[in-house]
Amino acid sequence: MMSQITLTILETSDVHGNIFPVNYGTNEIQPLGLGKAAAIIKKFRSRNDHVLTIDNGDIIQGTPLTYHYVKYRSSEPNPMIEVLNHLQYDAAVIGNHEFNYGLPIMQGAAEQSSFPWLSANILDKSTGRPYFGTPYIIKEFGSGLKAAVLGVTTHYIPNWENPEHIPDLDFADAFETAKNWVNHIREKENPDVLIVSYHGGFENDPQSGKPTESHTSENQGYRMCTEIEGIDVLLTGHQHRQLAGTINNVLILQPGFNGEYVGKADITFENSQGRWHIVEKKSELLPAGYEEEDEEVLQLVKKYETSTQEWLDQPIGFIEGDMTIKDPLQARMVEHPLVEFINNVQMDALGVQISNTALFNNSAKGLPSTVTMRDIVSNYVYPNTLTAIEISGKDMKEALERSASYFLVGENGEVIVNPAFSVPKPQHYNYDMWEGIEYRINISNEIGKRIEGLQYNGKPVEMNEKYEVVMNNYRAGGGGEYPMFKNRPITKSSQIDMAEMLANYFLKHKTVKAAVNHNWKVVK
């Protein structure tokens, strides 16, 4: 028997439907996607018999490719699963975005997979057992090396997901579940290495240990490293960060998002008295952008890409005026026609007088004079549906104050984005702009006391009065730290996702006028 071996763990996470190296909004080539990551994976598989390849979640949703598949080709094999099967993945962990298209799509993906989907803490309500079957896998190699991989998922999913997409599921605490299963695996399986693949991130800075989240349990990776004995490697994701290192002698990885990196962990073992013992652990991030795309992978799903591109280029309507975005910060400080348009579509769809929405990211370019589906999906990037809820004036004021904390005044008096909305992960989607009410955000005031002149129909908003507001399902569930919306009475809802709703609005009205009514503004 050889005296020393190295196990290589390859991790992808938060690929979000990216196979081809392209930005679907512009069709420009980008250094990302599973096509490029595949070249790295195949290279290491050809060199080493001891390789584990794991996807850490959020893979089946996120691009027009996956959207088009779900809407128009869902009777065929899922293109993301075809690629993972081809690359001989050993396991995948269920991420929060796996449920965005509904449970049947997720279940279909799992049934088509030649590998198991892991999540020990997503439970069947009726039995209390892991809903997707196996919570962990054991892989034994010809050398006798025995590796265990446990999968867990952030239990915060009910705060974001449409309840109709997760009707039969319970989400147990990820930390407690991991702790229990790690103990079980150590005792029952006695592996040489125990890997936890967690679709979640870190609530504390990995280097300093300082808390970076104070009031949620969305991410628990730091606690897992410091409070659970028996974890050798913690694979993470969800936060879209690029991390490689060690916390409390636990090797950690987080390989960014969109397939820009492959996380690589090398675990070296020596054999002593017939047993493998870890003698060295190293982790690094491998940039996929430097690789040539793997042609086998691209050819495998080319038919899906071709039909997606044809669909994206279909003209569906026209803009009268200017609805393009030149400065995303300015578009959040002074009412922009794109934001007003989205709010108007939401109010029209559910027959509600008040609405809120966000400009999701800084790459949104707005809508040109001739609008295609490509323009719609590059500006409205999430498969959200709409929910109208009944809230109090107090809820409204608190929500507006939460949004108003997006801004800070810089050292030279300039307006800047509060780092809480950009570090460690950009969260521009958590700043909402409202229609149907009037208000000012005075950023000279301290956070929590910034909303002035709040009115509805020309009268001050009463704190104890009830108001009906339409918003996306993520926000209506309290997502983005809006607890004042959670568990409020639902008055209306729609199961048509917003990209389709915006497209339908153009198909009905043909031409949309770019306009604003100046019902809110940011002042200092």
Tab-separated table of C-alpha atoms in Angstrom, residues 16-436:
chain	number	residue	atom	x	y	z
A	16	HIS	CA	-26.761	30.323	-11.339
A	17	GLY	CA	-27.446	28.783	-14.733
A	18	ASN	CA	-24.207	29.893	-16.388
A	19	ILE	CA	-22.735	27.413	-18.849
A	20	PHE	CA	-21.720	29.621	-21.758
A	21	PRO	CA	-19.211	32.452	-21.176
A	22	VAL	CA	-21.658	35.193	-22.031
A	23	ASN	CA	-23.515	38.122	-20.493
A	24	TYR	CA	-27.056	37.538	-21.751
A	25	GLY	CA	-27.954	41.208	-21.408
A	26	THR	CA	-25.315	42.292	-23.916
A	27	ASN	CA	-24.132	39.001	-25.471
A	28	GLU	CA	-20.574	40.025	-24.632
A	29	ILE	CA	-18.080	37.275	-23.772
A	30	GLN	CA	-17.413	36.917	-20.046
A	31	PRO	CA	-14.791	34.857	-18.132
A	32	LEU	CA	-17.310	32.545	-16.450
A	33	GLY	CA	-19.569	29.538	-16.740
A	34	LEU	CA	-19.508	25.762	-16.404
A	35	GLY	CA	-18.093	25.445	-19.918
A	36	LYS	CA	-14.827	26.934	-18.655
A	37	ALA	CA	-14.998	25.327	-15.206
A	38	ALA	CA	-15.369	21.966	-16.974
A	39	ALA	CA	-11.855	22.297	-18.398
A	40	ILE	CA	-10.443	22.545	-14.857
A	41	ILE	CA	-12.532	19.647	-13.570
A	42	LYS	CA	-11.560	17.343	-16.437
A	43	LYS	CA	-7.888	18.244	-16.056
A	44	PHE	CA	-7.738	17.207	-12.409
A	45	ARG	CA	-9.858	14.094	-12.943
A	46	SER	CA	-7.387	12.940	-15.613
A	47	ARG	CA	-4.423	13.419	-13.252
A	48	ASN	CA	-5.672	11.942	-10.005
A	49	ASP	CA	-7.735	8.920	-9.012
A	50	HIS	CA	-8.648	10.614	-5.737
A	51	VAL	CA	-11.010	13.438	-6.769
A	52	LEU	CA	-14.345	14.546	-5.323
A	53	THR	CA	-16.418	17.000	-7.375
A	54	ILE	CA	-19.229	18.774	-5.536
A	55	ASP	CA	-21.673	21.503	-6.494
A	56	ASN	CA	-22.652	23.542	-3.459
A	57	GLY	CA	-26.032	24.808	-4.691
A	58	ASP	CA	-27.867	27.519	-6.636
A	59	ILE	CA	-27.196	25.983	-10.023
A	60	ILE	CA	-30.542	25.417	-11.798
A	61	GLN	CA	-31.707	29.077	-11.761
A	62	GLY	CA	-30.245	32.406	-12.771
A	63	THR	CA	-29.928	32.968	-16.534
A	64	PRO	CA	-32.282	33.310	-19.506
A	65	LEU	CA	-31.068	29.829	-20.468
A	66	THR	CA	-32.611	28.292	-17.337
A	67	TYR	CA	-35.689	30.538	-17.514
A	68	HIS	CA	-36.339	29.588	-21.145
A	69	TYR	CA	-35.836	25.915	-20.327
A	70	VAL	CA	-38.416	26.024	-17.530
A	71	LYS	CA	-40.962	27.998	-19.576
A	72	TYR	CA	-40.650	26.269	-22.933
A	73	ARG	CA	-38.605	23.038	-22.748
A	74	SER	CA	-39.169	21.572	-19.291
A	75	SER	CA	-40.316	18.234	-20.731
A	76	GLU	CA	-36.716	17.726	-21.891
A	77	PRO	CA	-33.659	17.034	-19.687
A	78	ASN	CA	-32.474	19.981	-17.579
A	79	PRO	CA	-29.383	21.464	-19.316
A	80	MET	CA	-27.624	22.153	-16.011
A	81	ILE	CA	-28.046	18.523	-14.952
A	82	GLU	CA	-26.844	17.272	-18.336
A	83	VAL	CA	-23.575	19.130	-17.762
A	84	LEU	CA	-23.118	17.939	-14.163
A	85	ASN	CA	-23.816	14.355	-15.216
A	86	HIS	CA	-21.297	14.653	-18.047
A	87	LEU	CA	-18.675	15.967	-15.625
A	88	GLN	CA	-19.371	13.056	-13.242
A	89	TYR	CA	-20.155	15.159	-10.184
A	90	ASP	CA	-20.189	13.131	-6.974
A	91	ALA	CA	-22.905	15.181	-5.250
A	92	ALA	CA	-24.795	18.455	-5.262
A	93	VAL	CA	-26.200	20.418	-2.339
A	94	ILE	CA	-29.593	22.094	-2.563
A	95	GLY	CA	-29.374	25.897	-2.584
A	96	ASN	CA	-32.106	28.412	-1.852
A	97	HIS	CA	-32.567	29.319	-5.532
A	98	GLU	CA	-33.221	25.684	-6.430
A	99	PHE	CA	-36.852	26.300	-5.419
A	100	ASN	CA	-37.424	29.473	-7.470
A	101	TYR	CA	-39.120	27.625	-10.333
A	102	GLY	CA	-41.210	25.460	-8.013
A	103	LEU	CA	-40.720	22.062	-6.388
A	104	PRO	CA	-41.560	19.980	-9.519
A	105	ILE	CA	-38.612	21.507	-11.422
A	106	MET	CA	-36.291	20.801	-8.485
A	107	GLN	CA	-37.585	17.250	-8.167
A	108	GLY	CA	-37.203	16.723	-11.909
A	109	ALA	CA	-33.600	17.898	-11.715
A	110	ALA	CA	-32.923	15.493	-8.840
A	111	GLU	CA	-34.507	12.563	-10.697
A	112	GLN	CA	-32.389	13.244	-13.796
A	113	SER	CA	-29.145	13.444	-11.819
A	114	SER	CA	-26.660	10.583	-11.826
A	115	PHE	CA	-25.473	11.827	-8.424
A	116	PRO	CA	-27.320	12.445	-5.129
A	117	TRP	CA	-28.620	15.837	-3.975
A	118	LEU	CA	-27.773	16.422	-0.330
A	119	SER	CA	-29.464	18.485	2.349
A	120	ALA	CA	-29.726	17.028	5.818
A	121	ASN	CA	-31.844	19.884	7.166
A	122	ILE	CA	-34.525	20.180	4.448
A	123	LEU	CA	-37.128	17.845	5.898
A	124	ASP	CA	-40.358	16.206	4.792
A	125	LYS	CA	-43.098	17.727	6.975
A	126	SER	CA	-44.947	14.432	7.203
A	127	THR	CA	-41.999	12.229	8.231
A	128	GLY	CA	-39.370	14.595	9.638
A	129	ARG	CA	-36.739	12.887	7.483
A	130	PRO	CA	-34.527	14.544	4.829
A	131	TYR	CA	-36.896	15.285	1.951
A	132	PHE	CA	-34.418	14.582	-0.827
A	133	GLY	CA	-33.211	11.313	0.646
A	134	THR	CA	-29.560	10.960	1.505
A	135	PRO	CA	-28.166	13.604	3.877
A	136	TYR	CA	-24.585	12.503	3.216
A	137	ILE	CA	-22.493	10.289	0.993
A	138	ILE	CA	-19.523	8.034	1.664
A	139	LYS	CA	-16.989	7.650	-1.136
A	140	GLU	CA	-14.357	4.954	-0.852
A	141	PHE	CA	-11.315	4.915	-3.115
A	142	GLY	CA	-9.172	2.000	-4.265
A	143	SER	CA	-6.514	3.005	-1.754
A	144	GLY	CA	-8.966	2.337	1.046
A	145	LEU	CA	-9.433	6.037	1.728
A	146	LYS	CA	-12.932	6.796	3.016
A	147	ALA	CA	-14.409	10.297	2.548
A	148	ALA	CA	-17.741	11.527	3.947
A	149	VAL	CA	-19.627	14.504	2.483
A	150	LEU	CA	-22.537	15.993	4.461
A	151	GLY	CA	-24.852	18.518	2.794
A	152	VAL	CA	-26.734	21.301	4.615
A	153	THR	CA	-28.602	24.361	3.377
A	154	THR	CA	-29.269	27.779	4.875
A	155	HIS	CA	-32.547	27.372	6.755
A	156	TYR	CA	-33.559	30.930	5.905
A	157	ILE	CA	-35.358	29.832	2.727
A	158	PRO	CA	-38.907	30.355	4.094
A	159	ASN	CA	-38.026	34.046	4.542
A	160	TRP	CA	-37.563	34.390	0.777
A	161	GLU	CA	-39.334	31.690	-1.151
A	162	ASN	CA	-42.886	31.647	-2.438
A	163	PRO	CA	-44.723	29.416	0.095
A	164	GLU	CA	-46.408	27.545	-2.757
A	165	HIS	CA	-42.972	26.356	-3.906
A	166	ILE	CA	-42.109	24.690	-0.584
A	167	PRO	CA	-45.451	23.347	0.749
A	168	ASP	CA	-44.233	19.982	2.058
A	169	LEU	CA	-40.917	21.111	3.494
A	170	ASP	CA	-39.536	22.038	6.896
A	171	PHE	CA	-36.176	23.778	7.255
A	172	ALA	CA	-34.316	22.748	10.389
A	173	ASP	CA	-31.511	24.858	11.819
A	174	ALA	CA	-28.455	24.260	9.621
A	175	PHE	CA	-25.919	24.532	12.462
A	176	GLU	CA	-27.744	22.155	14.813
A	177	THR	CA	-28.385	19.692	12.001
A	178	ALA	CA	-24.749	19.750	10.911
A	179	LYS	CA	-23.618	19.208	14.505
A	180	ASN	CA	-25.885	16.182	14.956
A	181	TRP	CA	-24.965	14.576	11.634
A	182	VAL	CA	-21.226	15.189	12.021
A	183	ASN	CA	-21.353	13.311	15.334
A	184	HIS	CA	-23.413	10.540	13.721
A	185	ILE	CA	-21.040	10.190	10.748
A	186	ARG	CA	-17.943	10.151	12.953
A	187	GLU	CA	-19.392	7.422	15.147
A	188	LYS	CA	-21.116	5.273	12.535
A	189	GLU	CA	-18.955	5.683	9.422
A	190	ASN	CA	-15.545	6.504	10.929
A	191	PRO	CA	-14.307	8.274	7.764
A	192	ASP	CA	-10.729	9.365	7.115
A	193	VAL	CA	-11.957	12.842	6.145
A	194	LEU	CA	-15.282	14.555	6.857
A	195	ILE	CA	-16.411	17.320	4.495
A	196	VAL	CA	-19.425	19.529	5.135
A	197	SER	CA	-20.823	21.210	2.029
A	198	TYR	CA	-22.987	24.070	3.271
A	199	HIS	CA	-25.062	26.285	1.036
A	200	GLY	CA	-24.535	29.205	3.338
A	201	GLY	CA	-21.706	31.530	4.256
A	202	PHE	CA	-19.990	33.201	7.169
A	203	GLU	CA	-21.599	35.393	9.802
A	204	ASN	CA	-18.180	36.479	11.114
A	205	ASP	CA	-15.116	37.741	9.304
A	206	PRO	CA	-13.058	34.581	8.559
A	207	GLN	CA	-9.793	36.257	9.588
A	208	SER	CA	-10.664	38.500	12.526
A	209	GLY	CA	-13.684	36.588	13.819
A	210	LYS	CA	-15.631	39.854	14.132
A	211	PRO	CA	-19.384	39.480	13.575
A	212	THR	CA	-20.566	40.763	10.208
A	213	GLU	CA	-24.231	39.855	10.757
A	214	SER	CA	-25.930	40.733	13.994
A	215	HIS	CA	-29.529	39.655	13.827
A	216	THR	CA	-30.058	36.736	11.452
A	217	SER	CA	-29.033	33.097	11.301
A	218	GLU	CA	-28.905	33.069	7.500
A	219	ASN	CA	-25.183	32.241	7.547
A	220	GLN	CA	-23.599	30.034	10.222
A	221	GLY	CA	-20.297	28.926	8.690
A	222	TYR	CA	-18.083	30.499	11.348
A	223	ARG	CA	-19.943	28.732	14.147
A	224	MET	CA	-19.660	25.449	12.272
A	225	CYS	CA	-15.875	25.838	12.133
A	226	THR	CA	-15.458	26.917	15.750
A	227	GLU	CA	-18.186	25.008	17.591
A	228	ILE	CA	-18.555	21.654	15.809
A	229	GLU	CA	-15.835	19.106	16.403
A	230	GLY	CA	-14.978	16.699	13.634
A	231	ILE	CA	-15.230	18.833	10.465
A	232	ASP	CA	-12.089	18.690	8.319
A	233	VAL	CA	-13.298	20.771	5.355
A	234	LEU	CA	-16.185	23.278	5.079
A	235	LEU	CA	-17.301	24.066	1.535
A	236	THR	CA	-19.488	27.179	1.452
A	237	GLY	CA	-21.358	29.451	-0.952
A	238	HIS	CA	-24.482	31.637	-0.998
A	239	GLN	CA	-22.610	34.893	-0.312
A	240	HIS	CA	-20.823	34.875	-3.699
A	241	ARG	CA	-17.480	35.514	-1.983
A	242	GLN	CA	-14.024	34.311	-2.972
A	243	LEU	CA	-12.571	32.606	0.104
A	244	ALA	CA	-9.831	30.041	0.684
A	245	GLY	CA	-8.121	29.477	4.008
A	246	THR	CA	-8.518	27.989	7.462
A	247	ILE	CA	-10.724	28.715	10.479
A	248	ASN	CA	-9.920	26.797	13.671
A	249	ASN	CA	-8.013	24.198	11.630
A	250	VAL	CA	-11.046	23.671	9.371
A	251	LEU	CA	-10.155	24.186	5.717
A	252	ILE	CA	-12.662	26.558	4.061
A	253	LEU	CA	-13.609	27.385	0.474
A	254	GLN	CA	-16.098	29.672	-1.243
A	255	PRO	CA	-15.616	29.946	-5.018
A	256	GLY	CA	-17.467	33.149	-5.937
A	257	PHE	CA	-20.392	32.787	-8.317
A	258	ASN	CA	-21.428	32.264	-11.964
A	259	GLY	CA	-18.656	29.700	-12.482
A	260	GLU	CA	-15.926	32.338	-12.347
A	261	TYR	CA	-13.834	30.104	-10.061
A	262	VAL	CA	-13.489	26.471	-9.099
A	263	GLY	CA	-12.612	25.919	-5.452
A	264	LYS	CA	-9.830	23.370	-4.939
A	265	ALA	CA	-8.864	21.667	-1.690
A	266	ASP	CA	-5.952	19.250	-1.457
A	267	ILE	CA	-5.952	16.917	1.547
A	268	THR	CA	-2.758	14.890	1.965
A	269	PHE	CA	-2.826	11.645	3.940
A	270	GLU	CA	-0.195	9.298	5.270
A	271	ASN	CA	-0.810	5.681	6.158
A	272	SER	CA	-0.028	4.570	9.662
A	273	GLN	CA	-0.973	1.155	11.045
A	274	GLY	CA	-3.389	0.544	8.193
A	275	ARG	CA	-5.238	3.854	8.622
A	276	TRP	CA	-5.073	7.094	6.643
A	277	HIS	CA	-4.299	10.247	8.658
A	278	ILE	CA	-4.445	13.847	7.431
A	279	VAL	CA	-0.999	15.458	7.409
A	280	GLU	CA	-1.652	18.563	5.286
A	281	LYS	CA	-4.609	20.625	4.032
A	282	LYS	CA	-4.475	23.385	1.402
A	283	SER	CA	-7.199	25.340	-0.410
A	284	GLU	CA	-7.129	27.710	-3.367
A	285	LEU	CA	-9.378	29.284	-5.977
A	286	LEU	CA	-8.765	28.486	-9.650
A	287	PRO	CA	-10.001	31.186	-12.086
A	288	ALA	CA	-12.033	29.560	-14.840
A	289	GLY	CA	-11.708	32.603	-17.108
A	290	TYR	CA	-8.229	31.592	-18.226
A	291	GLU	CA	-9.485	28.271	-19.563
A	292	GLU	CA	-10.774	27.497	-23.032
A	293	GLU	CA	-14.379	26.335	-22.900
A	294	ASP	CA	-14.850	22.591	-23.040
A	295	GLU	CA	-16.452	21.977	-26.429
A	296	GLU	CA	-18.085	18.718	-25.354
A	297	VAL	CA	-19.997	20.597	-22.654
A	298	LEU	CA	-21.081	23.400	-24.996
A	299	GLN	CA	-22.235	20.952	-27.681
A	300	LEU	CA	-24.206	19.007	-25.081
A	301	VAL	CA	-26.517	21.967	-24.439
A	302	LYS	CA	-26.143	23.938	-27.673
A	303	LYS	CA	-29.788	23.395	-28.701
A	304	TYR	CA	-30.979	25.045	-25.475
A	305	GLU	CA	-28.659	27.995	-26.001
A	306	THR	CA	-29.710	28.481	-29.634
A	307	SER	CA	-33.422	28.583	-28.831
A	308	THR	CA	-32.764	30.880	-25.847
A	309	GLN	CA	-30.850	33.362	-27.992
A	310	GLU	CA	-33.591	33.385	-30.645
A	311	TRP	CA	-36.215	34.045	-27.964
A	312	LEU	CA	-34.157	36.826	-26.381
A	313	ASP	CA	-33.926	38.774	-29.630
A	314	GLN	CA	-37.659	38.940	-30.253
A	315	PRO	CA	-38.880	42.584	-30.196
A	316	ILE	CA	-41.891	42.914	-27.921
A	317	GLY	CA	-42.525	46.665	-27.613
A	318	PHE	CA	-41.284	50.246	-27.714
A	319	ILE	CA	-40.303	53.024	-25.329
A	320	GLU	CA	-41.328	56.619	-25.988
A	321	GLY	CA	-38.664	58.767	-24.311
A	322	ASP	CA	-35.584	57.641	-22.379
A	323	MET	CA	-35.746	54.653	-20.025
A	324	THR	CA	-32.017	53.857	-20.038
A	325	ILE	CA	-29.864	53.976	-16.898
A	326	LYS	CA	-26.595	55.879	-17.033
A	327	ASP	CA	-25.819	56.138	-13.314
A	328	PRO	CA	-27.295	53.451	-10.999
A	329	LEU	CA	-26.731	55.480	-7.809
A	330	GLN	CA	-28.498	58.465	-9.362
A	331	ALA	CA	-31.356	56.176	-10.434
A	332	ARG	CA	-31.835	55.319	-6.750
A	333	MET	CA	-31.701	58.948	-5.584
A	334	VAL	CA	-33.937	60.553	-8.203
A	335	GLU	CA	-36.974	58.676	-9.438
A	336	HIS	CA	-36.174	56.818	-12.653
A	337	PRO	CA	-38.662	55.900	-15.421
A	338	LEU	CA	-37.667	52.208	-15.307
A	339	VAL	CA	-38.468	51.952	-11.596
A	340	GLU	CA	-41.733	53.814	-12.031
A	341	PHE	CA	-42.646	51.546	-14.949
A	342	ILE	CA	-42.048	48.364	-12.922
A	343	ASN	CA	-44.086	49.726	-10.016
A	344	ASN	CA	-46.891	50.696	-12.403
A	345	VAL	CA	-46.953	47.198	-13.912
A	346	GLN	CA	-47.120	45.686	-10.422
A	347	MET	CA	-50.030	47.931	-9.405
A	348	ASP	CA	-51.836	47.278	-12.685
A	349	ALA	CA	-51.375	43.504	-12.389
A	350	LEU	CA	-52.940	43.174	-8.930
A	351	GLY	CA	-55.182	46.249	-8.889
A	352	VAL	CA	-53.372	47.820	-5.924
A	353	GLN	CA	-52.662	51.502	-5.314
A	354	ILE	CA	-49.235	51.240	-3.593
A	355	SER	CA	-46.160	49.353	-4.798
A	356	ASN	CA	-42.447	48.979	-4.130
A	357	THR	CA	-39.572	47.565	-6.158
A	358	ALA	CA	-35.794	47.719	-6.366
A	359	LEU	CA	-33.146	48.274	-9.000
A	360	PHE	CA	-31.539	44.902	-8.445
A	361	ASN	CA	-27.941	45.534	-9.425
A	362	ASN	CA	-25.569	48.068	-10.933
A	363	SER	CA	-25.368	46.327	-14.293
A	364	ALA	CA	-29.005	47.056	-15.213
A	365	LYS	CA	-28.989	49.354	-18.255
A	366	GLY	CA	-32.679	50.163	-18.431
A	367	LEU	CA	-34.809	49.709	-21.548
A	368	PRO	CA	-33.887	50.983	-25.047
A	369	SER	CA	-36.345	52.403	-27.574
A	370	THR	CA	-37.046	48.970	-29.088
A	371	VAL	CA	-37.502	46.428	-26.292
A	372	THR	CA	-36.657	42.727	-26.592
A	373	MET	CA	-36.916	39.884	-24.108
A	374	ARG	CA	-33.143	40.248	-23.666
A	375	ASP	CA	-33.717	43.760	-22.326
A	376	ILE	CA	-36.434	42.568	-19.954
A	377	VAL	CA	-34.447	39.716	-18.412
A	378	SER	CA	-31.238	41.720	-18.148
A	379	ASN	CA	-33.049	44.317	-16.024
A	380	TYR	CA	-35.409	42.038	-14.089
A	381	VAL	CA	-33.075	39.175	-13.256
A	382	TYR	CA	-35.067	37.181	-10.662
A	383	PRO	CA	-38.045	34.873	-11.253
A	384	ASN	CA	-40.156	36.746	-8.704
A	385	THR	CA	-43.904	36.634	-8.516
A	386	LEU	CA	-46.124	39.317	-6.994
A	387	THR	CA	-47.815	39.401	-3.604
A	388	ALA	CA	-50.073	42.096	-2.170
A	389	ILE	CA	-50.124	42.309	1.615
A	390	GLU	CA	-51.946	44.422	4.188
A	391	ILE	CA	-49.560	46.426	6.349
A	392	SER	CA	-49.909	49.201	8.897
A	393	GLY	CA	-48.636	52.731	8.456
A	394	LYS	CA	-46.034	51.849	11.097
A	395	ASP	CA	-44.872	48.880	8.983
A	396	MET	CA	-44.630	51.174	5.979
A	397	LYS	CA	-42.561	53.743	7.859
A	398	GLU	CA	-40.201	51.054	9.219
A	399	ALA	CA	-39.741	49.564	5.744
A	400	LEU	CA	-38.960	52.967	4.282
A	401	GLU	CA	-36.428	53.612	7.063
A	402	ARG	CA	-34.780	50.264	6.298
A	403	SER	CA	-34.449	51.327	2.644
A	404	ALA	CA	-33.264	54.807	3.632
A	405	SER	CA	-30.297	53.258	5.474
A	406	TYR	CA	-28.910	52.428	2.000
A	407	PHE	CA	-27.346	55.884	1.832
A	408	LEU	CA	-24.534	57.514	3.800
A	409	VAL	CA	-22.876	60.897	3.490
A	410	GLY	CA	-19.180	60.579	2.641
A	411	GLU	CA	-16.274	62.543	4.065
A	412	ASN	CA	-16.546	65.200	1.364
A	413	GLY	CA	-20.309	65.495	1.613
A	414	GLU	CA	-20.952	63.160	-1.313
A	415	VAL	CA	-23.675	60.500	-1.198
A	416	ILE	CA	-22.314	56.958	-0.932
A	417	VAL	CA	-23.772	53.474	-0.507
A	418	ASN	CA	-23.811	52.132	3.044
A	419	PRO	CA	-21.266	49.258	3.169
A	420	ALA	CA	-23.945	47.132	4.866
A	421	PHE	CA	-25.564	46.946	1.403
A	422	SER	CA	-22.360	46.115	-0.461
A	423	VAL	CA	-20.026	44.106	1.826
A	424	PRO	CA	-19.390	41.207	1.792
A	425	LYS	CA	-21.976	40.828	-0.971
A	426	PRO	CA	-23.716	43.516	-3.077
A	427	GLN	CA	-27.310	43.847	-1.887
A	428	HIS	CA	-28.624	46.728	-3.973
A	429	TYR	CA	-31.812	44.681	-4.357
A	430	ASN	CA	-32.616	45.487	-0.716
A	431	TYR	CA	-33.193	49.195	-1.383
A	432	ASP	CA	-36.815	49.725	-2.404
A	433	MET	CA	-38.476	52.650	-4.160
A	434	TRP	CA	-42.203	53.178	-3.714
A	435	GLU	CA	-45.067	54.334	-5.880
A	436	GLY	CA	-48.545	55.433	-4.720
